[in-house]
Coordinates of C-alpha atoms and ligand atoms in Angstrom, one line a residue:
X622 CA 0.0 0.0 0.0
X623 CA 1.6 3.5 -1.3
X624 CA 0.1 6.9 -0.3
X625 CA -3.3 7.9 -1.1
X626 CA -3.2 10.2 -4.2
X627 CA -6.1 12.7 -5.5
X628 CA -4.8 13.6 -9.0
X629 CA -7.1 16.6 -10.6
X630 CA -7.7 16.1 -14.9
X631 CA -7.5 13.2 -16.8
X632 CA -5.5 15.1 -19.5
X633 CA -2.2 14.0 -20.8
X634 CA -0.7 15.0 -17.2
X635 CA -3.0 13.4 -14.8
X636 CA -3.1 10.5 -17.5
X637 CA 0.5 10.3 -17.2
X638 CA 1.0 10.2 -13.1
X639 CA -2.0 7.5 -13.0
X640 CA 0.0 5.6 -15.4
X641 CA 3.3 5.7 -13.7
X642 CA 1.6 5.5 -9.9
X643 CA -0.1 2.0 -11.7
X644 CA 3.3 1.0 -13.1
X645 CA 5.3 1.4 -9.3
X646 CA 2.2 -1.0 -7.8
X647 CA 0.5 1.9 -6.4
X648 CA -3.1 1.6 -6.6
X649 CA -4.3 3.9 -3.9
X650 CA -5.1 6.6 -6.1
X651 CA -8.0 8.5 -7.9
X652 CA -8.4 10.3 -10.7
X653 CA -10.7 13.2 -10.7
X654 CA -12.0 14.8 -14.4
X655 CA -14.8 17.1 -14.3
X656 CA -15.7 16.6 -18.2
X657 CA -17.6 13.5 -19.4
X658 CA -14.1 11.6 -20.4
X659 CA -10.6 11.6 -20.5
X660 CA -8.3 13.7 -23.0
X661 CA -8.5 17.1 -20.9
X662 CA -7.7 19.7 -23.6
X663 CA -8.1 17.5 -26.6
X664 CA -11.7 16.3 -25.2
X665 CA -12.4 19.6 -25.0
X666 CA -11.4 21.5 -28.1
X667 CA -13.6 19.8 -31.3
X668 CA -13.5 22.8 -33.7
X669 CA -13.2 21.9 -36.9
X670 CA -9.8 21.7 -37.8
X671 CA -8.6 21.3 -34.5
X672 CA -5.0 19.6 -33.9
X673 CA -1.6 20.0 -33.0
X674 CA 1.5 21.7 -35.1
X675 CA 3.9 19.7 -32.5
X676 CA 4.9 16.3 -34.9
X677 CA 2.6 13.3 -34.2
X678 CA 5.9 11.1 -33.1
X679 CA 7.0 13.9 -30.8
X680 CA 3.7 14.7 -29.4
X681 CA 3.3 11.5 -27.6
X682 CA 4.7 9.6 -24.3
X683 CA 7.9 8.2 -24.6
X684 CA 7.1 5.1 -23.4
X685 CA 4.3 4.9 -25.5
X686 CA 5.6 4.7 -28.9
X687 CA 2.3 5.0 -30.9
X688 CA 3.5 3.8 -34.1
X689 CA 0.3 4.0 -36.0
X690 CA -0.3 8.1 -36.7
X691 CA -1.9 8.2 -40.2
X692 CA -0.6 12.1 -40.2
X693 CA 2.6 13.9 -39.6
X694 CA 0.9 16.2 -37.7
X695 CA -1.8 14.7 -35.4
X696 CA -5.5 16.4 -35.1
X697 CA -7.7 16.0 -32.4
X698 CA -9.3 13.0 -33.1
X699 CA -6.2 11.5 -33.4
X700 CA -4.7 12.4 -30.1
X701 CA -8.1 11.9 -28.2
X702 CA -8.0 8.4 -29.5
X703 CA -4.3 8.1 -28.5
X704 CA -4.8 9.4 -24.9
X705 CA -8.2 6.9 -24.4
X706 CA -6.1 4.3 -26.1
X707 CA -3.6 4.4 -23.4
X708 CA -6.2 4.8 -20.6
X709 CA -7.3 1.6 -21.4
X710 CA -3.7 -0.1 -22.2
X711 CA -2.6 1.1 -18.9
X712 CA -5.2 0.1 -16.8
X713 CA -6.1 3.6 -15.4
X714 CA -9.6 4.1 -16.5
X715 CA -11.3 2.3 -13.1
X716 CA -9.6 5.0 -11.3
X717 CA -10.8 8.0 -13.4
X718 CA -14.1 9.5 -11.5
X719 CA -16.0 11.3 -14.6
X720 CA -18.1 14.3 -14.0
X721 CA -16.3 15.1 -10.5
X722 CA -14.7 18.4 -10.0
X723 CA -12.7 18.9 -7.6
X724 CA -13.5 22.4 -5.6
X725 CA -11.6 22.7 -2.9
X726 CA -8.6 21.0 -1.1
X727 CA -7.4 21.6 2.6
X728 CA -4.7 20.6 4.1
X729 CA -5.3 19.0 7.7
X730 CA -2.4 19.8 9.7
X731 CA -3.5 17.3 12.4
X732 CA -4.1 14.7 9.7
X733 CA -0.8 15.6 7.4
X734 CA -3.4 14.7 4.7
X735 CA -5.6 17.1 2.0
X736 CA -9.6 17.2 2.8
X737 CA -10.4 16.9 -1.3
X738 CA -13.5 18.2 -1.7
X739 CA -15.5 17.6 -5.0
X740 CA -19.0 17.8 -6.2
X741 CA -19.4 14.2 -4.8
X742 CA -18.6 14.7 -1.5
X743 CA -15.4 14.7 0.5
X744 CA -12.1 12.3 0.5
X745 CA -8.8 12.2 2.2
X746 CA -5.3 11.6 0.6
X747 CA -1.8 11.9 1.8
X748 CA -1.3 13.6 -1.6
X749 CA -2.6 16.0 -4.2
X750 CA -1.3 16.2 -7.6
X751 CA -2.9 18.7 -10.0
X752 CA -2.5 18.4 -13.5
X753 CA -5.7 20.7 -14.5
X754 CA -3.5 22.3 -17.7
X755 CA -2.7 25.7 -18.9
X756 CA -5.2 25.9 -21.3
X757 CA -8.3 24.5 -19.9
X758 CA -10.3 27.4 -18.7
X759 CA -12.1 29.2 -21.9
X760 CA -11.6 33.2 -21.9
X761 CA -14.1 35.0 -23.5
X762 CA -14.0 38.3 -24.0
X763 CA -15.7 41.1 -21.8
X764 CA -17.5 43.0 -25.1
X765 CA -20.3 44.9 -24.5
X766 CA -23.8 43.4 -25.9
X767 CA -22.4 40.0 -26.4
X768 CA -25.5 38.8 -24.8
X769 CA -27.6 40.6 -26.7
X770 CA -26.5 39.0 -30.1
X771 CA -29.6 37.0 -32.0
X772 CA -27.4 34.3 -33.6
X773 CA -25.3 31.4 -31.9
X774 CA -22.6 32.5 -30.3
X775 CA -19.6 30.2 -28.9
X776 CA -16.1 29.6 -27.7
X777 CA -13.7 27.5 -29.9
X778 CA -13.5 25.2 -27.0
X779 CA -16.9 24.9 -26.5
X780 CA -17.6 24.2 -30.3
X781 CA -21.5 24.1 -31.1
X782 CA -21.8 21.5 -33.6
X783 CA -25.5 22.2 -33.6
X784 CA -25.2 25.6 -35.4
X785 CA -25.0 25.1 -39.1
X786 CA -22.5 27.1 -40.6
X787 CA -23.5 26.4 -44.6
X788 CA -24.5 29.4 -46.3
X789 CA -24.4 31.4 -43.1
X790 CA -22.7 35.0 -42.3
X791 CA -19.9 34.0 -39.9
X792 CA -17.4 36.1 -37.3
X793 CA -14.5 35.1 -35.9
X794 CA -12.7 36.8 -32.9
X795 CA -9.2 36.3 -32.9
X796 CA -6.2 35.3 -34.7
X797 CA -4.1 33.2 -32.6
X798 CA -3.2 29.3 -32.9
X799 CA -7.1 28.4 -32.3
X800 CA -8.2 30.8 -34.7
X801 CA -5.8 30.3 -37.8
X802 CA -7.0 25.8 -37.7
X803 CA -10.7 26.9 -37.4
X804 CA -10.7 29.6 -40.4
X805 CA -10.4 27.6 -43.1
X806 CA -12.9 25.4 -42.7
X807 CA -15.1 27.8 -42.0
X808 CA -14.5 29.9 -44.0
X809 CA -15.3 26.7 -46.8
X810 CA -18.4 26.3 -45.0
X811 CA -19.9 30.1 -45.0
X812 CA -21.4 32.8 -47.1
X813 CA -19.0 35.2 -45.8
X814 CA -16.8 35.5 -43.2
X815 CA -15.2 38.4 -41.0
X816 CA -12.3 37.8 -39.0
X817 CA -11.6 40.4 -36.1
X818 CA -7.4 40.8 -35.6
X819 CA -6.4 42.9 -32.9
X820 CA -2.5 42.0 -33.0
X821 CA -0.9 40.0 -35.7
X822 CA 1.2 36.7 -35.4
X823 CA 3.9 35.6 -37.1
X824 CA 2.7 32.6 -39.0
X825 CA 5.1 29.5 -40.1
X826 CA 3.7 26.4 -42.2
X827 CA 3.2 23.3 -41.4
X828 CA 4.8 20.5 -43.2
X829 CA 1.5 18.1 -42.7
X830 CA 0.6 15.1 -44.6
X831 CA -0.4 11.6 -44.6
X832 CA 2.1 9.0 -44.6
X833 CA 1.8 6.8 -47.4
X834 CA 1.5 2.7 -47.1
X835 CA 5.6 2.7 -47.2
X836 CA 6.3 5.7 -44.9
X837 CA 3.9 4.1 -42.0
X838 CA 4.9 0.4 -42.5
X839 CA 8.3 1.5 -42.0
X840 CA 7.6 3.5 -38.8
X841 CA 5.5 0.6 -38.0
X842 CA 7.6 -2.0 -38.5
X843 CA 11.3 -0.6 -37.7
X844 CA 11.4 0.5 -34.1
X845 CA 14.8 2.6 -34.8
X846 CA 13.1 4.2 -37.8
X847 CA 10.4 5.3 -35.2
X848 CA 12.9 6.1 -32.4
X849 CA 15.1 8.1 -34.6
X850 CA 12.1 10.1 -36.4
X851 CA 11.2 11.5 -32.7
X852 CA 14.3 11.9 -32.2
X853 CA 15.1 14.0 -35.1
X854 CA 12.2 16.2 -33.9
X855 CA 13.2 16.6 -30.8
X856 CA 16.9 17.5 -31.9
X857 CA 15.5 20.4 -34.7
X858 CA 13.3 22.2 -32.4
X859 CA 16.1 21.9 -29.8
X860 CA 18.7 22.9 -31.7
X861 CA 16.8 25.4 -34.1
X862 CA 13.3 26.6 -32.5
X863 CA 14.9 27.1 -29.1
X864 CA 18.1 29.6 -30.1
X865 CA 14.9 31.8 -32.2
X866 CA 13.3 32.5 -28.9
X867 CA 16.2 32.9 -26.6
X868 CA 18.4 35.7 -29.0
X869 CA 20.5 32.9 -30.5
X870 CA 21.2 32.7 -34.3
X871 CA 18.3 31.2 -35.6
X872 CA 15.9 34.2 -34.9
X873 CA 16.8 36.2 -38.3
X874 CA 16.6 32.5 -40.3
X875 CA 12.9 31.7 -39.0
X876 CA 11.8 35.3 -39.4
X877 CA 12.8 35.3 -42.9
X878 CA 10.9 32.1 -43.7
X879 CA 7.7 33.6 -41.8
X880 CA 8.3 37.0 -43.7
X881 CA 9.0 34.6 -47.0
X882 CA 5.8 32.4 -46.1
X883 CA 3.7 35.9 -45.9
X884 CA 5.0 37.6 -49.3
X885 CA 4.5 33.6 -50.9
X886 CA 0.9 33.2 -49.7
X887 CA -0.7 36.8 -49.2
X888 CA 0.0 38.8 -52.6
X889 CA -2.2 41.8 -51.8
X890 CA -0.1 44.2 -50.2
X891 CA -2.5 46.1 -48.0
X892 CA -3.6 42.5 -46.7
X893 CA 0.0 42.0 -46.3
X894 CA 0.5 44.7 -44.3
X895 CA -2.6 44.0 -42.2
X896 CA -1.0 40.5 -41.1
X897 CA 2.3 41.2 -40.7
X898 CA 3.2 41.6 -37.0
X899 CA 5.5 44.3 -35.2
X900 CA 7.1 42.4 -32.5
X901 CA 9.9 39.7 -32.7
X902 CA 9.0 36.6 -33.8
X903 CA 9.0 34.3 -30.8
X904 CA 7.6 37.0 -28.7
X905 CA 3.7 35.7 -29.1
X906 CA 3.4 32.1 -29.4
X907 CA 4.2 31.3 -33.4
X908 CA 1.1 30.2 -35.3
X909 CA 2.2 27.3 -37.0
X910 CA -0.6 26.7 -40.5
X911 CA -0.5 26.5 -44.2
X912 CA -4.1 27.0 -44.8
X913 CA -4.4 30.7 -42.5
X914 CA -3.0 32.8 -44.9
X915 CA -4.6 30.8 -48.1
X916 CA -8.0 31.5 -46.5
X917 CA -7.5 35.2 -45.6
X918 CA -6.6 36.2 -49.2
X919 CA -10.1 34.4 -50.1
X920 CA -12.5 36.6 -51.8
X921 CA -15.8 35.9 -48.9
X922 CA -13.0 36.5 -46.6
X923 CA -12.8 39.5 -45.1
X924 CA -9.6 40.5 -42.3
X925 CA -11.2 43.2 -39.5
X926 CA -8.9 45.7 -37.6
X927 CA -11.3 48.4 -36.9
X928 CA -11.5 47.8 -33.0
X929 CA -14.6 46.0 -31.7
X930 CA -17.1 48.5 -29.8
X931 CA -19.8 46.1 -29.2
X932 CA -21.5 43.4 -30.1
X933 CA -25.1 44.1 -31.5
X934 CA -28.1 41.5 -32.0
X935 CA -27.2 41.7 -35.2
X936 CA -23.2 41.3 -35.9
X937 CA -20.5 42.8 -34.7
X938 CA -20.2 46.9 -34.4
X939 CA -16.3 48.4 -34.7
X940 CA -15.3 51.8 -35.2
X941 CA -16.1 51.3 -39.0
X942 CA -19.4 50.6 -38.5
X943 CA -21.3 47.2 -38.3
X944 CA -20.1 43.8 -39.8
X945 CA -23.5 41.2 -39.8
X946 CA -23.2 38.2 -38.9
X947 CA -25.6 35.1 -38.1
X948 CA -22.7 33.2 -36.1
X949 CA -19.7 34.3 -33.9
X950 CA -16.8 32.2 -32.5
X951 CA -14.9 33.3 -29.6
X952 CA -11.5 32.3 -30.8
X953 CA -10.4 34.1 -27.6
X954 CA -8.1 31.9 -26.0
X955 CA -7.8 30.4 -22.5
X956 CA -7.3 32.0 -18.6
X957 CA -3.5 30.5 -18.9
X958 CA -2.0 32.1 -15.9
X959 CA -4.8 30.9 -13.0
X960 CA -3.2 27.6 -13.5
X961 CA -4.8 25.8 -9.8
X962 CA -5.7 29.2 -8.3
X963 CA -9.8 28.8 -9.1
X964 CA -10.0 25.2 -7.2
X965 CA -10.0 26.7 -3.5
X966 CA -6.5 25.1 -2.3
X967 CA -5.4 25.9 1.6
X968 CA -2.4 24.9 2.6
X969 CA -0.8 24.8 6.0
X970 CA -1.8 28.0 8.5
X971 CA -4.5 28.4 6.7
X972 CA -2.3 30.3 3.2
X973 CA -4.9 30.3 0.4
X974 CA -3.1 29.5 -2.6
X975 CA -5.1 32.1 -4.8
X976 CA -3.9 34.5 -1.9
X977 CA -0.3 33.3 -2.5
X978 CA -0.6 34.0 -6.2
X979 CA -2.0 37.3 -5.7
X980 CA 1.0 38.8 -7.3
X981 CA 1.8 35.7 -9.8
X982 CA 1.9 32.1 -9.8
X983 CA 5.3 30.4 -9.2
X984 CA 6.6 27.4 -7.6
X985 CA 9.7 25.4 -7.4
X986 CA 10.6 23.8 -10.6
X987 CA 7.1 24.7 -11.6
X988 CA 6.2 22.1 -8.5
X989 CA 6.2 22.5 -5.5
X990 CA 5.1 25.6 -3.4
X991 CA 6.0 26.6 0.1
X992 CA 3.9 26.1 2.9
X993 CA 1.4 23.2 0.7
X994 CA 2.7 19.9 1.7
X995 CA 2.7 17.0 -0.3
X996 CA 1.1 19.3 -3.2
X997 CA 2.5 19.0 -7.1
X998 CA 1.9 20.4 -9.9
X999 CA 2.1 19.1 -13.4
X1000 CA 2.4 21.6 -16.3
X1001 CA 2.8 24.4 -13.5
X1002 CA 3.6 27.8 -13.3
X1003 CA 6.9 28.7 -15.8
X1004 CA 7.1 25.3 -17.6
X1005 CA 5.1 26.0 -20.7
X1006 CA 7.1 26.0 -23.9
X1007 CA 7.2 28.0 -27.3
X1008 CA 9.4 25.0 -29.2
X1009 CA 8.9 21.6 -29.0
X1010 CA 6.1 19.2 -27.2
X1011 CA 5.2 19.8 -23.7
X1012 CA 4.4 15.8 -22.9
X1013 CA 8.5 16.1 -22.1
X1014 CA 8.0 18.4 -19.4
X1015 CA 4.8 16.2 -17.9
X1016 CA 7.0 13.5 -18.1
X1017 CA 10.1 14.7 -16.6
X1018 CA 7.6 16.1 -13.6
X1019 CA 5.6 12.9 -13.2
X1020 CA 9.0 11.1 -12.7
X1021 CA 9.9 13.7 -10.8
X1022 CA 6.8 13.4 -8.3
X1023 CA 7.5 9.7 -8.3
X1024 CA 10.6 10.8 -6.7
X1025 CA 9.4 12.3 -3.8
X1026 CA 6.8 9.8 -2.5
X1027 CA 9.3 7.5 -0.8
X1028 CA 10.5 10.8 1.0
X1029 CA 7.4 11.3 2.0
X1030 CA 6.1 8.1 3.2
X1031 CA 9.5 7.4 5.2
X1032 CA 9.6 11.3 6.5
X1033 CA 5.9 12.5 6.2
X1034 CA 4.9 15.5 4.7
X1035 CA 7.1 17.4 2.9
X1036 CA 7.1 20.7 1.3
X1037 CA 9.7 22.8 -0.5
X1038 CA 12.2 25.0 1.2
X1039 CA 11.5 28.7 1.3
X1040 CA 15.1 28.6 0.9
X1041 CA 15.0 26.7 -2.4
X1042 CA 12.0 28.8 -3.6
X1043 CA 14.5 32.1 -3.7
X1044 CA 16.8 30.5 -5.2
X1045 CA 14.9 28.8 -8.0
X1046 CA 13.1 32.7 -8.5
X1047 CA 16.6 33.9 -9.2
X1048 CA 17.6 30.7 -11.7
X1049 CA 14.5 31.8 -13.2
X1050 CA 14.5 35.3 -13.7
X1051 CA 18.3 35.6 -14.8
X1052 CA 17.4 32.8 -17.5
X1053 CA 14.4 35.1 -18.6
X1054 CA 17.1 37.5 -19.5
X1055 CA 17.9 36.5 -22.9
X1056 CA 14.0 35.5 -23.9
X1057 CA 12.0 37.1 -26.7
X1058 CA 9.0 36.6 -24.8
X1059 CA 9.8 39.6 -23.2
X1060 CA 10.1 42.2 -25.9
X1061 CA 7.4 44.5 -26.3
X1062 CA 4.3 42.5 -26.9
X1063 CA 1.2 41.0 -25.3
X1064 CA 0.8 37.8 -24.9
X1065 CA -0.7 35.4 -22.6
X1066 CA 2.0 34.2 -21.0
X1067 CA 2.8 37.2 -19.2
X1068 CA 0.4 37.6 -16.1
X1069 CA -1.4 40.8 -14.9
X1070 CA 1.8 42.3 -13.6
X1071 CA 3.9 41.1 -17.0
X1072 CA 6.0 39.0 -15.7
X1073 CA 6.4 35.8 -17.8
X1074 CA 4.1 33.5 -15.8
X1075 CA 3.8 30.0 -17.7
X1076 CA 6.7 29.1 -19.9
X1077 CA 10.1 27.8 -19.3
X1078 CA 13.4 29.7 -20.4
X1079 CA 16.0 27.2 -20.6
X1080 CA 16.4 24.4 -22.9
X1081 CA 14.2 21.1 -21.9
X1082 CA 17.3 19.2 -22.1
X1083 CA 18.3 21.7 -18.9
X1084 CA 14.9 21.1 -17.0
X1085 CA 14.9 17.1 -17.5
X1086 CA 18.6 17.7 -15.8
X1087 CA 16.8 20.0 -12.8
X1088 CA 14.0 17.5 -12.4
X1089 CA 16.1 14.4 -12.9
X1090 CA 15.3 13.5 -9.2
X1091 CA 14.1 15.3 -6.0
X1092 CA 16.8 17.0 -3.5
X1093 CA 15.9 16.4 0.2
X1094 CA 17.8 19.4 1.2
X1095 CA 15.3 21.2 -0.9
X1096 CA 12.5 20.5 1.6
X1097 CA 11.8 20.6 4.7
X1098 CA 10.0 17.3 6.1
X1099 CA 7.2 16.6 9.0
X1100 CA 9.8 13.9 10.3
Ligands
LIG1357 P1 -4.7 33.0 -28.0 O1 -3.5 32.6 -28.7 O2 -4.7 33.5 -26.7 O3 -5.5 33.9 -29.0 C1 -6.7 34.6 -28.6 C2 -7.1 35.6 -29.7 O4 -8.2 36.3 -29.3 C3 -6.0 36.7 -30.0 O5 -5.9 36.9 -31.3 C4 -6.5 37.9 -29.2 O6 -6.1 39.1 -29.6 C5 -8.0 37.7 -29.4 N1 -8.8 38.4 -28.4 C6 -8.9 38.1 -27.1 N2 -9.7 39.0 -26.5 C7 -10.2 39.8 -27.5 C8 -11.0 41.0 -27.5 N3 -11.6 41.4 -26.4 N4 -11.2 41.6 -28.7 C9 -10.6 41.2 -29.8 N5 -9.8 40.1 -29.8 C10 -9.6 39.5 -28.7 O7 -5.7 31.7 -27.9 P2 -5.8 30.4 -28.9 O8 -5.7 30.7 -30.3 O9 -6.9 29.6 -28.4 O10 -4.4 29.6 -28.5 C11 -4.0 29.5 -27.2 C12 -2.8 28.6 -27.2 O11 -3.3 27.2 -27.3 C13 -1.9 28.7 -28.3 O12 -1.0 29.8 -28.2 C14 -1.2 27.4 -28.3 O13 -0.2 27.3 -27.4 C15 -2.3 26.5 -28.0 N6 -2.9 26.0 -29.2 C16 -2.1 25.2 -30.1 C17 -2.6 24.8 -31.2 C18 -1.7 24.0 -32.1 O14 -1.1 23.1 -31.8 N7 -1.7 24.4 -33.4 C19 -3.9 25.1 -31.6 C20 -4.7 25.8 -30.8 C21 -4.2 26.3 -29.6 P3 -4.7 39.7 -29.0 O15 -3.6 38.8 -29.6 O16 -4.6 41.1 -29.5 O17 -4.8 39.6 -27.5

């Protein structure tokens, strides 16, 4: 018998840590997903067009291997039916609990354990994992008369596949990642359609296609092949993607081939000017689509920058006067720098987490957080990336977290250093230093105050070193 473990989402992270708690023989732990199923994000988000512009190969665990991806860049059905795939390989679906959320979790300092509460009632557990995502909490905007408006409305991650789109006037707020996968098949599907830019990104393609018989018998078939493909991945966005974002030399090279991809796919130059962006590239996260740009410059296309004053029951009103519309989409993005803060957590003495975080979320490693024993968090605050696939970082924290619970069932409760915490703040921000992400732009990894609140700065290959396995001097135990 291990420690009791209340793990929050049954995304890739909490999908990951029920796998690996399974794996060690521990079997004392629950899974709590307030959707319908597992998947988290890629449950969530069924948009049309809706994937990922992370390879197939690299967007999946290591120690999973799918060898079967029909694409070279997965979409959402594809991953959903990866992720439930594995649910069921590794045995972790009898401990998922559907249709629970969790809304609060107290620390009992008598106890050394968390009170979990959820809608069903409440648990105990020696230990609390989160792993509720970055981008799981749909932002939509605050525009005034948005209720007022006639038509269905919706966010991207709440797609209404009940409102018919054929033949119909359509809007679209927003221009980021979401946005630029959902255009063009919208844009196929309507009698017109506006889409509202406030900033512009920079826009890269993306290489996708099928494989052929040959290509995915091969990958099938010849585990190096496989192994090496991944790896390849890994080593370009490493070696290339990584130096663009932190002032090394590839920054000029991929802003040519974005600037390059513009002048290739958007030959009306007042468009052109429309879409290209002021800030580095890097700064905002890089939208990474062939078919954006193809279905701006349609003709029942239409690109909006007049600012939006309101949404009327009609269509949408901006400073040059009123676009109609039967639909709008809310391609608005996501409430990324919350992270836990919404799920009531109190830790020892009573510190509210959300009080904690008042002026920004951080924690150890992206962690652990002082004074909240035997709480971790999985895709935490500052380990979100702009390069390569974020399933490395889950992985190198789930392994990490495995880590600790013999510490913490031969010393009790443990929680990081305040010690450590300062130190790891300094780590961080003098790593910021050199990143683009800080240039003048908005974005949403910066938090209220600006600071850069969700991604990493260093290399991955420098975090799975950091997270290779816990310190005890770190933290500071009940025994
Ligand atoms: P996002 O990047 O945050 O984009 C939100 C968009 O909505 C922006 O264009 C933003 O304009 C606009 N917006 C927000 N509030 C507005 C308002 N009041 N008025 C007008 N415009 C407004 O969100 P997202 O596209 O959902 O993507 C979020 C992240 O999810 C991505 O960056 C990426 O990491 C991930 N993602 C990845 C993929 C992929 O793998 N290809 C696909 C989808 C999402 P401003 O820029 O001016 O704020």
């Amino acid at each position: 018998m291990g420690p009791t473990v209340a793990i929050i989402g049954a995304g890739f992270a909490g999908l990951c840590m029920a796998i690996r708690l399974r794996e060690a023989g521990i079997r004392s732990f629950t899974v709590f997903e307030r959707g319908p199923g597992v998947g988290g994000t890629w449950r969530d988000n069924t948009y049309p067009g809706a994937g990922c512009d992370v390879p197939s190969h690299l967007y999946s665990f290591s120690f999973e291997r799918y060898s079967s991806w029909t694409r070279r860049y997965p979409g959402q059905p594809e991953i959903l039916a990866y992720l439930e795939m594995c649910a069921d390989r590794y045995g972790v679906r009898p401990y998922v609990r559907l249709n629970t959320e969790v809304t609060a979790a107290v620390y009992d300092e008598s106890l050394g354990r968390w009170r979990v509460r959820t809608s069903a009632g409440e648990e105990l557990f020696d230990v609390v994992v989160s792993a509720v995502g970055q981008l799981s909490r749909p932002r939509l905007p605050d525009i005034p008369g948005m209720d007022d408006f006639r038509g269905a409305s919706f966010h991207s991650a709440r797609w209404d596949h009940s409102a018919d789109l054929t033949g119909r006037r359509v809007a679209v707020i927003g221009s980021g990642s979401s946005a630029a996968q959902l255009i063009p098949p919208v844009a196929e599907a309507a009698a017109h359609l506006d889409v509202f830019q406030r900033t512009p990104n920079w826009v890269l393609p993306k290489p996708d296609g099928v494989f052929g018989p040959a290509a995915r018998t091969a990958l099938h078939r010849v585990p190096f092949l496989q192994r090496g493909y991944r790896e390849w991945f890994y080593r370009y966005t490493e070696g290339v993607l990584y130096p663009a974002l932190s002032g090394g030399w590839s920054a000029g090279p991929v802003r040519q081939r974005a600037l390059a991809h513009l002048r290739a796919r958007v030959p009306d130059p007042e468009l052109r000017a429309k879409l290209t962006p002021d800030h580095p590239v890097g700064c905002r996260r890089i939208v990474i689509d062939s078919g954006f740009y193809p279905a701006l410059t349609r003709p029942d296309v239409d690109v909006v920058t007049e600012p939006i004053v309101r949404v009327a029951p009609g269509g949408v009103e901006t400073t040059g006067g009123l676009r109609e519309a039967d639909v709008i989409v809310y391609a608005t993005g996501f409430d990324a720098t919350g992270f836990l803060s919404p799920v009531e957590v109190v830790g020892r003495g009573g510190r509210r987490l959300a009080e904690e975080w008042r002026d920004g979320a951080e924690a150890y490693l992206g962690i652990a957080v002082p004074r909240f024993p035997n709480l971790f968090l999985l895709y935490g605050p500052n380990t979100n990336l702009g390069h390569t696939s974020i399933i490395f970082m889950i992985e190198c924290q789930v392994r990490y977290v495995m880590g600790c619970l013999p510490y913490l069932v031969e010393r009790g409760p443990m929680e990081v250093d305040p010690a450590a915490m300062d130190a790891w703040r300094r780590r961080l921000a003098e790593a910021m230093g050199p990143m683009v992400w800080q240039a003048g732009c908005t974005s949403w990894y910066k938090d209220a105050a600006g600071r850069i609140a969700t991604n990493w700065p260093g290399p991955t290959t420098l975090y799975r070193r950091l997270t290779r396995a816990p310190r005890p001097s770190a933290f500071r135990f009940a025994r």
